[in-house]
Coordinates of C-alpha atoms and ligand atoms in Angstrom, one line a residue:
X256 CA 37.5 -88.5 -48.7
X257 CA 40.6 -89.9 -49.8
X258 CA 43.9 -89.6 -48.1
X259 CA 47.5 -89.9 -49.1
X260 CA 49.7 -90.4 -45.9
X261 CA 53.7 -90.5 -46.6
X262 CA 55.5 -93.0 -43.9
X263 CA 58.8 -95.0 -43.6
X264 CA 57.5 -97.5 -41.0
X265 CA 54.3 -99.6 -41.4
X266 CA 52.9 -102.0 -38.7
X267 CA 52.9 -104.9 -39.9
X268 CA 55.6 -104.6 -42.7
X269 CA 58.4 -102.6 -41.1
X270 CA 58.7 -101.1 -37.9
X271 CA 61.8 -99.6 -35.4
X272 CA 59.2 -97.7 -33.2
X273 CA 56.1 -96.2 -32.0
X274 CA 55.5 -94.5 -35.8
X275 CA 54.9 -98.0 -37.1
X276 CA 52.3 -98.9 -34.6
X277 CA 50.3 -95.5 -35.5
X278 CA 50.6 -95.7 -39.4
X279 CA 49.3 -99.2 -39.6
X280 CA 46.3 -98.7 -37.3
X281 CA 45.1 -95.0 -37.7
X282 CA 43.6 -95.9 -41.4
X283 CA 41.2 -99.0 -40.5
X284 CA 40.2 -96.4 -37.7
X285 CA 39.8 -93.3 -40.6
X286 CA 37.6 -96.2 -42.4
X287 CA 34.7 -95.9 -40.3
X288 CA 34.9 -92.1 -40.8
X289 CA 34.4 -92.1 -44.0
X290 CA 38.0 -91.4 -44.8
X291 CA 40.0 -94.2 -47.2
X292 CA 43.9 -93.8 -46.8
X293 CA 46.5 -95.1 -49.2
X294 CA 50.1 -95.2 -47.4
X295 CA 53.1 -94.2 -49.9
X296 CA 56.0 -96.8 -47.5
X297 CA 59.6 -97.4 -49.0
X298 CA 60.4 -101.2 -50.3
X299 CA 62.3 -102.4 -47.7
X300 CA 63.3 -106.1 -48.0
X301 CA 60.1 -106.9 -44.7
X302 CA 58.0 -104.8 -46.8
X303 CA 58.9 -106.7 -50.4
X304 CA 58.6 -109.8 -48.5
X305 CA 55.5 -109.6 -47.5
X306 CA 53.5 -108.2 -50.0
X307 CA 51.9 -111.1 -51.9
X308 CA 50.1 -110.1 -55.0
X309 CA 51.0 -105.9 -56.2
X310 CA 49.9 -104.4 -59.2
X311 CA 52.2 -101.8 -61.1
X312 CA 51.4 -98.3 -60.8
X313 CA 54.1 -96.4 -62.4
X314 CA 57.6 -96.9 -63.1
X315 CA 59.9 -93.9 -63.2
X316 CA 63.4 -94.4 -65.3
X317 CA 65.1 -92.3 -62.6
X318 CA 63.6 -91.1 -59.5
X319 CA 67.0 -89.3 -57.7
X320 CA 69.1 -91.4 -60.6
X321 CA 68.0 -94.6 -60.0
X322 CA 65.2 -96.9 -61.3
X323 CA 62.0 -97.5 -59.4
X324 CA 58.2 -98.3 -59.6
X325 CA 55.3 -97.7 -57.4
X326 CA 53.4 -100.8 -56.8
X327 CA 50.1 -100.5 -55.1
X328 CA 48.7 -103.7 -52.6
X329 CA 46.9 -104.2 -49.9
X330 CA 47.8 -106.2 -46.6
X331 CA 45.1 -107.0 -44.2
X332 CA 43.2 -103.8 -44.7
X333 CA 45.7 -101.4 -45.4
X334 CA 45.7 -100.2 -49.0
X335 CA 49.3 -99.6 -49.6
X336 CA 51.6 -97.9 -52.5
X337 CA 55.2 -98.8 -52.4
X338 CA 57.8 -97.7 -53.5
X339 CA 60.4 -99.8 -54.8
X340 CA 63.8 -98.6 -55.6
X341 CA 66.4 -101.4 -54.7
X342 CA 69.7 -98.9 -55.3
X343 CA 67.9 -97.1 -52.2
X344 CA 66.2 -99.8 -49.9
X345 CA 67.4 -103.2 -50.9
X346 CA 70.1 -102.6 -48.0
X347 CA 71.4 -104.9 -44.8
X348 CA 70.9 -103.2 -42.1
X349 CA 68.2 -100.9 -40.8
X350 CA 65.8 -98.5 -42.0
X351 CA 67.8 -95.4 -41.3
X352 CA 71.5 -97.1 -40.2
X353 CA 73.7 -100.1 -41.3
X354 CA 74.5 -102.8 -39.8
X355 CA 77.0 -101.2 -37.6
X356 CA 74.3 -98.2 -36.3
X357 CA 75.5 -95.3 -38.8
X358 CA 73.5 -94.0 -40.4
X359 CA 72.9 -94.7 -44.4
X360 CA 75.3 -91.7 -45.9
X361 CA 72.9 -90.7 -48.7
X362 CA 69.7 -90.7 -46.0
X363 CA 69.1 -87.5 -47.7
X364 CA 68.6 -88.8 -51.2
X365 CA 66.6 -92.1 -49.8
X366 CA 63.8 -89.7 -48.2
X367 CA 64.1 -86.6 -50.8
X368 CA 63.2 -89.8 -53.4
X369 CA 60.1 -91.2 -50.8
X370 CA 58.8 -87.4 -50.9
X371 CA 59.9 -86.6 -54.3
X372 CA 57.1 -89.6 -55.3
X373 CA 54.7 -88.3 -52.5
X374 CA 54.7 -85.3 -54.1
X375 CA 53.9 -86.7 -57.7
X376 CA 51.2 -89.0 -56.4
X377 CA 49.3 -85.3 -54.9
X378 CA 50.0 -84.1 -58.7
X379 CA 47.9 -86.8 -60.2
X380 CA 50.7 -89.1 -61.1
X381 CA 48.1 -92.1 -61.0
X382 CA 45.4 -93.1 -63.3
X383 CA 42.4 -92.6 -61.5
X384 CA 43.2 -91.7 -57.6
X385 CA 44.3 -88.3 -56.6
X386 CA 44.1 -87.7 -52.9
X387 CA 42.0 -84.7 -51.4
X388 CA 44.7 -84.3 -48.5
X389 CA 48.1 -85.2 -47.9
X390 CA 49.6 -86.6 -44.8
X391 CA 53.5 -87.4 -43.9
X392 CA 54.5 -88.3 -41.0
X393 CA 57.8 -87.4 -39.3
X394 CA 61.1 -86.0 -41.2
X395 CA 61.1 -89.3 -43.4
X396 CA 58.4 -88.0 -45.2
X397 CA 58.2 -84.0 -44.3
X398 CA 60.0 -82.9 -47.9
X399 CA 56.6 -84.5 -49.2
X400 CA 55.0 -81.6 -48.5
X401 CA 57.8 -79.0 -49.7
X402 CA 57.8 -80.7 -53.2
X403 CA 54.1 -80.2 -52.9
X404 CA 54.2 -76.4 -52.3
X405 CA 57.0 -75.2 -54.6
X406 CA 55.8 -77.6 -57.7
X407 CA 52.3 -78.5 -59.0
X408 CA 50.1 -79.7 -55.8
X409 CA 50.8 -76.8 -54.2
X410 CA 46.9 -76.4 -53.4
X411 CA 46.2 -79.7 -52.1
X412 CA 45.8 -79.5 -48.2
X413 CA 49.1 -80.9 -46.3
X414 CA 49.4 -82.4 -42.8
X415 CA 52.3 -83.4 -41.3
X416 CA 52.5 -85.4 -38.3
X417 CA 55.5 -85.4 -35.5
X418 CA 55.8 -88.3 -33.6
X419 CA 59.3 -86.8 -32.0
X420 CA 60.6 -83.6 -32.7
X421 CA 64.5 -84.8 -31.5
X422 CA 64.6 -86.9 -35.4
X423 CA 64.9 -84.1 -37.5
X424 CA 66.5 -85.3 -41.1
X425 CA 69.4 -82.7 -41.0
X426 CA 71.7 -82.4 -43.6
X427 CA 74.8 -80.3 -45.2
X428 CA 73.6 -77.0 -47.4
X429 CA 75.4 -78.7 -50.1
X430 CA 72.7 -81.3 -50.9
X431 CA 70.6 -78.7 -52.0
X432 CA 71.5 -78.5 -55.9
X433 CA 70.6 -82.3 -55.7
X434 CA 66.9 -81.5 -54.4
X435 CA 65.4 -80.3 -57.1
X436 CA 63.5 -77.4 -55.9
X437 CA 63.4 -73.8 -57.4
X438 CA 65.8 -71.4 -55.7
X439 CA 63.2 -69.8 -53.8
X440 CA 63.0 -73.3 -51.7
X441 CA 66.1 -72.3 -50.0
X442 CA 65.6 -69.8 -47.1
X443 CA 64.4 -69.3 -44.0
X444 CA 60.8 -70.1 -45.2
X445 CA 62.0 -73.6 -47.0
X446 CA 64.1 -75.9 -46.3
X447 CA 67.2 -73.6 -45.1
X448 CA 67.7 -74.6 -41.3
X449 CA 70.5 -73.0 -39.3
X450 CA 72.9 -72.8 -42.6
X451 CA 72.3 -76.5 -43.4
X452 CA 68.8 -78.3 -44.7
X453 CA 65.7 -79.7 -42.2
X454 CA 63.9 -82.0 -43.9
X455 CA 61.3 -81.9 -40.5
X456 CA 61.5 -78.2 -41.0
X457 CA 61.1 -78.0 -44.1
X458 CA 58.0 -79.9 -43.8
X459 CA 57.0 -78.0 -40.9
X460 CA 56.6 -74.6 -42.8
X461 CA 55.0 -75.8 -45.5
X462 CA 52.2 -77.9 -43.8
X463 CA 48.4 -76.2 -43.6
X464 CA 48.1 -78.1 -40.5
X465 CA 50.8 -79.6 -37.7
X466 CA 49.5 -82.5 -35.4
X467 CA 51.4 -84.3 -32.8
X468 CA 50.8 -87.0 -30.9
X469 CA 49.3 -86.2 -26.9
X470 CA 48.1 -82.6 -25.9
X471 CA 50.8 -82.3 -23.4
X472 CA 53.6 -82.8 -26.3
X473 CA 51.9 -80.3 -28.2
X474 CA 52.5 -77.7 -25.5
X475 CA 56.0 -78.7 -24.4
X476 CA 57.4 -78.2 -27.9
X477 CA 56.5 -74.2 -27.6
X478 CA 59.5 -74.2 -25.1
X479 CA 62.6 -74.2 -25.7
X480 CA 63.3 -77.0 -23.7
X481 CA 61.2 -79.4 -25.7
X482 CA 61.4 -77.3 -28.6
X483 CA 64.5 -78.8 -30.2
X484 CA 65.8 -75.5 -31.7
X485 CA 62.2 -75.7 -33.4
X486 CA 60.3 -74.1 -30.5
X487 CA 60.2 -70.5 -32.3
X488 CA 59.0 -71.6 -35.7
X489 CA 56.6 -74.0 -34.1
X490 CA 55.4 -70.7 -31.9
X491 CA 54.8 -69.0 -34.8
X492 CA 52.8 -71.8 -36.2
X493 CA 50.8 -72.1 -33.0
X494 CA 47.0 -71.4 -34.6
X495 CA 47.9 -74.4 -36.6
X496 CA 49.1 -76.9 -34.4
X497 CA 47.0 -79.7 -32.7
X498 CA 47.7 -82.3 -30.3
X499 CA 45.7 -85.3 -31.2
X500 CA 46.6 -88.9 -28.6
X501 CA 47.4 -91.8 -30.9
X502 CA 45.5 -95.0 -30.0
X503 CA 46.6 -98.6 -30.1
X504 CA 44.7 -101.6 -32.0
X505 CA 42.5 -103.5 -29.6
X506 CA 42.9 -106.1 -31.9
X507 CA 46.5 -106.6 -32.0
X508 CA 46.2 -105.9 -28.0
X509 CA 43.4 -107.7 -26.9
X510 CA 44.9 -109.6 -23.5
X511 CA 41.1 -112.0 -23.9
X512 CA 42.8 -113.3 -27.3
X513 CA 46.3 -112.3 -27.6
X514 CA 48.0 -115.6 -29.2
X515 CA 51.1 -114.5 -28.6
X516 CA 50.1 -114.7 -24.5
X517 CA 50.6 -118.1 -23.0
X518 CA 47.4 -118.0 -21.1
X519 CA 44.6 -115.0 -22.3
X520 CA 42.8 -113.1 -19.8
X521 CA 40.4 -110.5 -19.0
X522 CA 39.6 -107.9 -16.1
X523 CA 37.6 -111.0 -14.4
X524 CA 39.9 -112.9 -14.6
X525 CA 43.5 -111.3 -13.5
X526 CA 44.8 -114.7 -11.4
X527 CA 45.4 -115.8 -15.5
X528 CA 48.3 -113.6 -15.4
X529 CA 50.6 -115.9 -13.3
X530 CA 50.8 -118.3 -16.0
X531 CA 52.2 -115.3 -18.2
X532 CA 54.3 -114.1 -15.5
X533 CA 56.0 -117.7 -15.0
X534 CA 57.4 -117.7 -18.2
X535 CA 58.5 -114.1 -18.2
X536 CA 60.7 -115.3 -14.9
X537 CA 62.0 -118.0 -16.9
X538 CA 62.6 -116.1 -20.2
X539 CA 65.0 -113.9 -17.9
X540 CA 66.2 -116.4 -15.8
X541 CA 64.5 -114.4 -12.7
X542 CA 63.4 -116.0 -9.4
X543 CA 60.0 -117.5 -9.4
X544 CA 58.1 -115.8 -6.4
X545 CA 55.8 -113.1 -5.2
X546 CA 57.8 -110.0 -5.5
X547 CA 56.5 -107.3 -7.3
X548 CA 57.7 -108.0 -11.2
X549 CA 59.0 -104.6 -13.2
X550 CA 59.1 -105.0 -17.1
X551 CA 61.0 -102.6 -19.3
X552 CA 60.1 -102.7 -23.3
X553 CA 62.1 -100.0 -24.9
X554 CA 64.6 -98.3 -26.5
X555 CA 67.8 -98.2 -24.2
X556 CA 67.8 -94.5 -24.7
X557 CA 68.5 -91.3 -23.2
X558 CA 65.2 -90.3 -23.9
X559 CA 63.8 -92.3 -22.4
X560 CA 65.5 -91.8 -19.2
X561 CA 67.3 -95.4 -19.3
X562 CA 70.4 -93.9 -17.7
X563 CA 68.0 -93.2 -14.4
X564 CA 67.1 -96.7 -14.2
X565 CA 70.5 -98.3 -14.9
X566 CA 71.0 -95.9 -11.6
X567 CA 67.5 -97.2 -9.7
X568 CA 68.4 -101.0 -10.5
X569 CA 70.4 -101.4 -6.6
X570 CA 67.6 -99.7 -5.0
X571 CA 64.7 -101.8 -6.9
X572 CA 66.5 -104.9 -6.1
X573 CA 67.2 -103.6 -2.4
X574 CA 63.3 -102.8 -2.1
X575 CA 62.8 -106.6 -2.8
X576 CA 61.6 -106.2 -6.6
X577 CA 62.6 -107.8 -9.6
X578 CA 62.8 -106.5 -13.2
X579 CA 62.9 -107.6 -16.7
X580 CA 64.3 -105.5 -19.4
X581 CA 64.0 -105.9 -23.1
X582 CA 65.4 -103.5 -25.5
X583 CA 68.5 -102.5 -27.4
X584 CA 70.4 -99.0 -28.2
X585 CA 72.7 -97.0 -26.5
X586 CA 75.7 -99.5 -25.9
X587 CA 77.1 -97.8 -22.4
X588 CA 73.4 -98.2 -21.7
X589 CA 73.3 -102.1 -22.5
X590 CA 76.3 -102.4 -20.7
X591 CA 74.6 -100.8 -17.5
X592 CA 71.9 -103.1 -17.2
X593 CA 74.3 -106.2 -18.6
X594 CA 76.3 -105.5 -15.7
X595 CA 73.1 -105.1 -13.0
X596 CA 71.7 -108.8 -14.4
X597 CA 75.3 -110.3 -13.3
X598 CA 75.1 -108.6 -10.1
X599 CA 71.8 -109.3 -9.3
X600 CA 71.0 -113.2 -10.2
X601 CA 67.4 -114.0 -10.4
X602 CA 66.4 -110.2 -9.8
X603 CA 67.2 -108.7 -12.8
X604 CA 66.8 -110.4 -16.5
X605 CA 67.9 -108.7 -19.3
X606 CA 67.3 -109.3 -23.4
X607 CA 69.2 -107.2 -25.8
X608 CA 67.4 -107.5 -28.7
X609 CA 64.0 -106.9 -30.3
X610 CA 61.2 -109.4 -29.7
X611 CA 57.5 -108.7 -30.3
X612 CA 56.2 -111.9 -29.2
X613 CA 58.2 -111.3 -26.2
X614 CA 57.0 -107.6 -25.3
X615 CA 53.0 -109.0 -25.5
X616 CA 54.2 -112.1 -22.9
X617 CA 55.3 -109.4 -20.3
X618 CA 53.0 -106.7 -20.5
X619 CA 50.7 -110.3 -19.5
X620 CA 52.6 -111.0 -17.0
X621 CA 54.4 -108.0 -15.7
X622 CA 52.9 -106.3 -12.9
X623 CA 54.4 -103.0 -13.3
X624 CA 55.8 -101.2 -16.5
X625 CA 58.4 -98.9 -16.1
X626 CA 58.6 -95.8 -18.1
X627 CA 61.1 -92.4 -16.9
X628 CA 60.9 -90.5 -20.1
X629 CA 62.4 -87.4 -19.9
X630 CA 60.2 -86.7 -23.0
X631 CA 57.8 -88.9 -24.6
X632 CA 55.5 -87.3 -27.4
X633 CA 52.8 -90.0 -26.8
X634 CA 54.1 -93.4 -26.0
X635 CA 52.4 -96.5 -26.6
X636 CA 53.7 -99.0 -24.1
X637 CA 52.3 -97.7 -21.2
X638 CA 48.8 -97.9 -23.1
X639 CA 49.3 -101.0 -24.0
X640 CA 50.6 -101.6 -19.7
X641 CA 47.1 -100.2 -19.2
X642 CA 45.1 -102.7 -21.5
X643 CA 47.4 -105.8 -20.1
X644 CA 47.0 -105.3 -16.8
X645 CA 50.9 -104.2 -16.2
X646 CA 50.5 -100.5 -14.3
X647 CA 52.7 -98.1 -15.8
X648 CA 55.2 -95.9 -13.4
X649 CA 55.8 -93.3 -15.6
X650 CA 57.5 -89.6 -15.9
X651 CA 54.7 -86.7 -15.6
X652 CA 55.9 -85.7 -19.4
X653 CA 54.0 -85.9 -22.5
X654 CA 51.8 -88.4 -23.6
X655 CA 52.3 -90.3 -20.2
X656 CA 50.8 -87.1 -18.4
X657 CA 47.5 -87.4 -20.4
X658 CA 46.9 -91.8 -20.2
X659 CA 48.0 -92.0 -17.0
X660 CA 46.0 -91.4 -13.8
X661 CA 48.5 -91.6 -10.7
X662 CA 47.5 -93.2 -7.2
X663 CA 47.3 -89.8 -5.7
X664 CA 44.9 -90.4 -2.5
X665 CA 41.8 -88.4 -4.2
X666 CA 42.4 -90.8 -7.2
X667 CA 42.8 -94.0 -5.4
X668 CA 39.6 -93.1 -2.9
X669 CA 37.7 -92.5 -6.2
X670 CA 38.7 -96.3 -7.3
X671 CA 39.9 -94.1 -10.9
X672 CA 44.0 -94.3 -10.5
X673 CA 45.6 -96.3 -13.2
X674 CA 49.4 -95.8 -12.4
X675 CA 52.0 -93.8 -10.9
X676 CA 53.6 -90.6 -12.1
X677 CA 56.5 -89.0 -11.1
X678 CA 58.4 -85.5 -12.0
X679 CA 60.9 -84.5 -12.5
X680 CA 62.1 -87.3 -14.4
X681 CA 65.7 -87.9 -12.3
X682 CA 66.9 -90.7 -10.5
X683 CA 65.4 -89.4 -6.7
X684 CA 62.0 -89.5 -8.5
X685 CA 62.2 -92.3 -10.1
X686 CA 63.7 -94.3 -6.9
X687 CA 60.4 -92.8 -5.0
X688 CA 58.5 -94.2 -7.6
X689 CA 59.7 -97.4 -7.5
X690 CA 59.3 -97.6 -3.7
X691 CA 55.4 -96.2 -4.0
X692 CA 54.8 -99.2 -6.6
X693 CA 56.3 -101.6 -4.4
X694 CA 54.4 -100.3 -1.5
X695 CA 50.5 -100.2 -3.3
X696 CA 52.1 -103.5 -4.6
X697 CA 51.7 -104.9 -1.3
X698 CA 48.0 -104.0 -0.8
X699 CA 46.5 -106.6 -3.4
X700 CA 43.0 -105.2 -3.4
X701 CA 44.0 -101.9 -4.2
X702 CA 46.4 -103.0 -6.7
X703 CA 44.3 -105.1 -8.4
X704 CA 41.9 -101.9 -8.6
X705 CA 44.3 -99.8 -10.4
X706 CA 44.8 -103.0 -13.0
X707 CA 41.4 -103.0 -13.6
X708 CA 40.6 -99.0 -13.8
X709 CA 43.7 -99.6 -16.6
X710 CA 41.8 -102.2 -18.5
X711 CA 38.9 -100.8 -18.5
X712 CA 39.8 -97.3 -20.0
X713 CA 39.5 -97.1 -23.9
X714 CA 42.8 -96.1 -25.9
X715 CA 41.1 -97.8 -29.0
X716 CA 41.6 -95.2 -31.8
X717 CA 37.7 -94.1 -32.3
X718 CA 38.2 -90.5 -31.0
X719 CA 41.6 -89.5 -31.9
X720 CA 40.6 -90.9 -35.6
X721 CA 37.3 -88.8 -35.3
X722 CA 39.5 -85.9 -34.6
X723 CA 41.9 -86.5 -37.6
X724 CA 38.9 -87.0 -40.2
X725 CA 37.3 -83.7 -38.7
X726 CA 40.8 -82.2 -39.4
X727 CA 40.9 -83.1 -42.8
X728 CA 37.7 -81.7 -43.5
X729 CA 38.6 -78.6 -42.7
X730 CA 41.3 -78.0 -44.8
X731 CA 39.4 -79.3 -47.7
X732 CA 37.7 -76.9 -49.4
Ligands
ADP854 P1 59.1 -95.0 -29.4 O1 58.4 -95.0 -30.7 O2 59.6 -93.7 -29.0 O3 60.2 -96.0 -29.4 P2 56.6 -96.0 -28.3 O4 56.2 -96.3 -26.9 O5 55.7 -95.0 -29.0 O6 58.1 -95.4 -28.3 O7 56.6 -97.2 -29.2 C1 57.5 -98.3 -29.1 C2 57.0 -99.5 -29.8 O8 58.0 -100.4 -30.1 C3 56.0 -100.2 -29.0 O9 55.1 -100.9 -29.9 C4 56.9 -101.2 -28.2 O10 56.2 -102.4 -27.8 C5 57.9 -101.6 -29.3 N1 59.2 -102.0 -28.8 C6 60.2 -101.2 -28.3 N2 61.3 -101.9 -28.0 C7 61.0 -103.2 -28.3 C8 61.7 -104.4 -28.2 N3 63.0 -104.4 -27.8 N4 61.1 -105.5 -28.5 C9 59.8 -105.5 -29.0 N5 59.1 -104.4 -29.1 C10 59.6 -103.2 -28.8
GLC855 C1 57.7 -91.6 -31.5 C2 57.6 -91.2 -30.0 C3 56.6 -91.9 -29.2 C4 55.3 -92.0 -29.9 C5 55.5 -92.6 -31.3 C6 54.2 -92.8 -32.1 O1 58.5 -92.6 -31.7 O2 58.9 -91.3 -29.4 O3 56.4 -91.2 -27.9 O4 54.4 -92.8 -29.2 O5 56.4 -91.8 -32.0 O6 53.6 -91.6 -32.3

């Protein structure tokens, strides 16, 4: 079966979250089902860099006004298509934003032009390869699937994947005439959405099938406090929505022959840790003792309850724990946890930035990982917590409900808990769960239990993909 997805992050090419981590290692997983993706991604200059050899597939004069081509390569074992339009991605700055954080004014036309290709690829726009299904992931890509259904792949089978409902690609009516679709597009059943234009929504009707990415997510977006304003539509659309947990690479995570690690290690062999956990302390310029060691790799976010924790750093501190924090967004945010490193020398360390290399040393040396979503479709660096050894704390919401096993007493008698939960996610809970870390912190056999129920659990991507190929075959006729 061959499989077209639509995505505007790629692991290892281009990536500002969690959506880059799944797009670049659900295919080599789809492989051994017998499914072979091809991955439409926009040139960005990461992605241009690092192509190597690419073949020309097409070259349109004017795709949205301005010249591009579709070059198809393939890096490690992805087989990619890109598309390259330099008036759209040749850009300083982000993938979505400038350099400053706003975002790209004509956002609209960058994403309508990645669909708008989409779209043509379903068509048979390539010599010799048209896919049997199409997948898009997040609003990026959803208005792949509306040029699909109002032009001439309307019968190929669509998917669209939402990795988080709250990005929704929203935009003024007025960009409408400069879509390109028939009249009929606009409405309540295309891409109208509360008197503007939803690209997600747009997306969202038009798909044969809706995935997202935990169970739990799937059932919180029904309500209209998950829901995002799209909790009716998405009720509606129930019968065809599933909730399918993303995986992570074992290979990329692998804490027996992570290079990025200063010292590798395995379930046996958890005493390895220390040496990773020395240079997290001095990376943050953190005391070098025994005290229970919190990480944070994240965006500094609302969403993901960052405020809370800007709140809990006094009483971590007070509780004798330490805590290292990389991430960047929300400036009052940065500022909070700026201002907790320079009252708290050597117990909190803080990195604005982003640093891969650095996220793999701490979750190595880390001992717990602290995650109070207040919602998190899936979430990836608590599995990847779980796999390194680093227990995830973590808010009872979403994806971190279904990986993570909390050291209730049934669970911890059983030898199976793999974390902590707490709910709701505010800043009393989250101070109690601090405290309960600290405290099963202190009993080192039982900690080192929960580390190695974690590492032992499989999050490789073997099911999920199973689920997605069996998916596919069922829209495929
Ligand atoms: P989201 O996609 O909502 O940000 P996920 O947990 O799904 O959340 O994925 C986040 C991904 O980005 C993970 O691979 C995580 O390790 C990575 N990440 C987030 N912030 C940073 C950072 N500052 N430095 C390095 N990696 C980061
Ligand atoms: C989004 C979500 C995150 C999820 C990721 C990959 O960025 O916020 O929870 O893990 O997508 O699906």
């Amino acid at each position: 079966m061959k499989v077209l997805g639509v995505a505007s992050e790629v692991q290892p090419l281009i990536k500002t979250g969690g959506l880059a981590d799944v797009v670049g290692a659900l295919p080599p997983a789809l492989l051994a089902e017998g499914v072979a993706v091809r991955t439409l991604v926009p040139g960005y200059p990461s992605v241009m860099a690092k192509l190597g050899k690419a073949k020309k597939l097409h070259r349109y004069p004017a795709l949205f006004g301005e010249a591009a081509t579709l070059l198809s390569a393939k890096v490690g074992s992805l087989e990619l298509i890109i598309l390259n339009c330099p008036a759209f991605f040749t850009r300083k700055g982000g993938p979505y934003d400038d350099a400053s954080g706003t975002g790209w004014a004509d956002n609209w036309r960058r994403f309508a032009a990645l669909s708008r290709a989409g779209a043509d690829i379903a068509a048979g726009l390539l010599k010799g390869w048209r896919p049997d299904v199409v997948h898009a992931h997040d609003w990026q890509a959803a208005m792949t699937l509306a040029y699909m259904r109002f032009g001439a792949a309307s019968t190929v089978p669509k998917v669209i994947t939402v990795h988080n409902l709250a990005f929704q690609g929203r935009f003024d009516a007025d960009v409408f005439a400069a879509l390109d679709l028939p009249p009929k597009a606009w409405g309540v059943d295309g891409v109208e959405y509360y008197g503007g234009i939803g690209f997600l929504k747009a997306g969202l009707v038009s798909a044969d099938a809706i995935t997202t990415v935990s169970p739990t997510y799937a059932g919180e977006i029904l309500m209209p406090a998950d829901g995002m304003g799209l909790d009716g539509l998405l009720r509606g659309r129930a019968d065809h929505l599933h909730g399918i947990l993303n995986g992570i690479d074992v290979a990329e995570w692998n804490p027996a022959s992570d290079s990025l690690l200063a010292k590798p290690f395995s379930h046996r062999s958890l005493s390895s840790r220390t040496t990773n956990r020395r240079m997290v302390e001095r990376s943050f310029a953190l005391d070098v003792d025994k005290s229970p060691l919190f990480i944070v790799v994240s965006r500094l976010t609302w969403q993901k309850g960052m405020d809370l924790l800007v709140d809990a750093l006094d009483h971590l501190v007070a509780l004798g724990a330490k805590i290292a924090i990389l991430g960047s967004g929300d400036q009052p945010l940065e500022g909070g946890f700026l201002a907790g490193a320079d009252r708290h020398h050597g117990r909190v360390g803080v990195r604005i930035g982003y640093d891969e290399p650095l996220s793999h040393m701490m979750q190595g040396g880390g001992d717990a990982i602290l995650i109070p979503s207040r919602f998190e479709p899936c979430g990836l660096t608590q599995l990847y917590g779980l796999r390194y050894g680093c227990v995830p704390v973590v808010a009872r919401v979403g994806g971190l409900a279904d990986t993570v096993i909390d050291a209730n007493e049934a669970a911890l008698a059983a030898g199976v808990a793999t974390g902590i939960q707490f709910t709701p996610p505010d800043v009393a809970s989250l101070r109690r769960a601090i405290e309960r870390a600290v405290a099963l912190h202190g009993d080192a056999p039982q900690w080192a239990a929960m580390q190695r129920a974690g590492m032992k659990a499989d999050f490789s991507w073997g099911r999920s993909a199973a689920r997605y190929a069996a998916l596919y075959r069922s829209l495929v006729r």
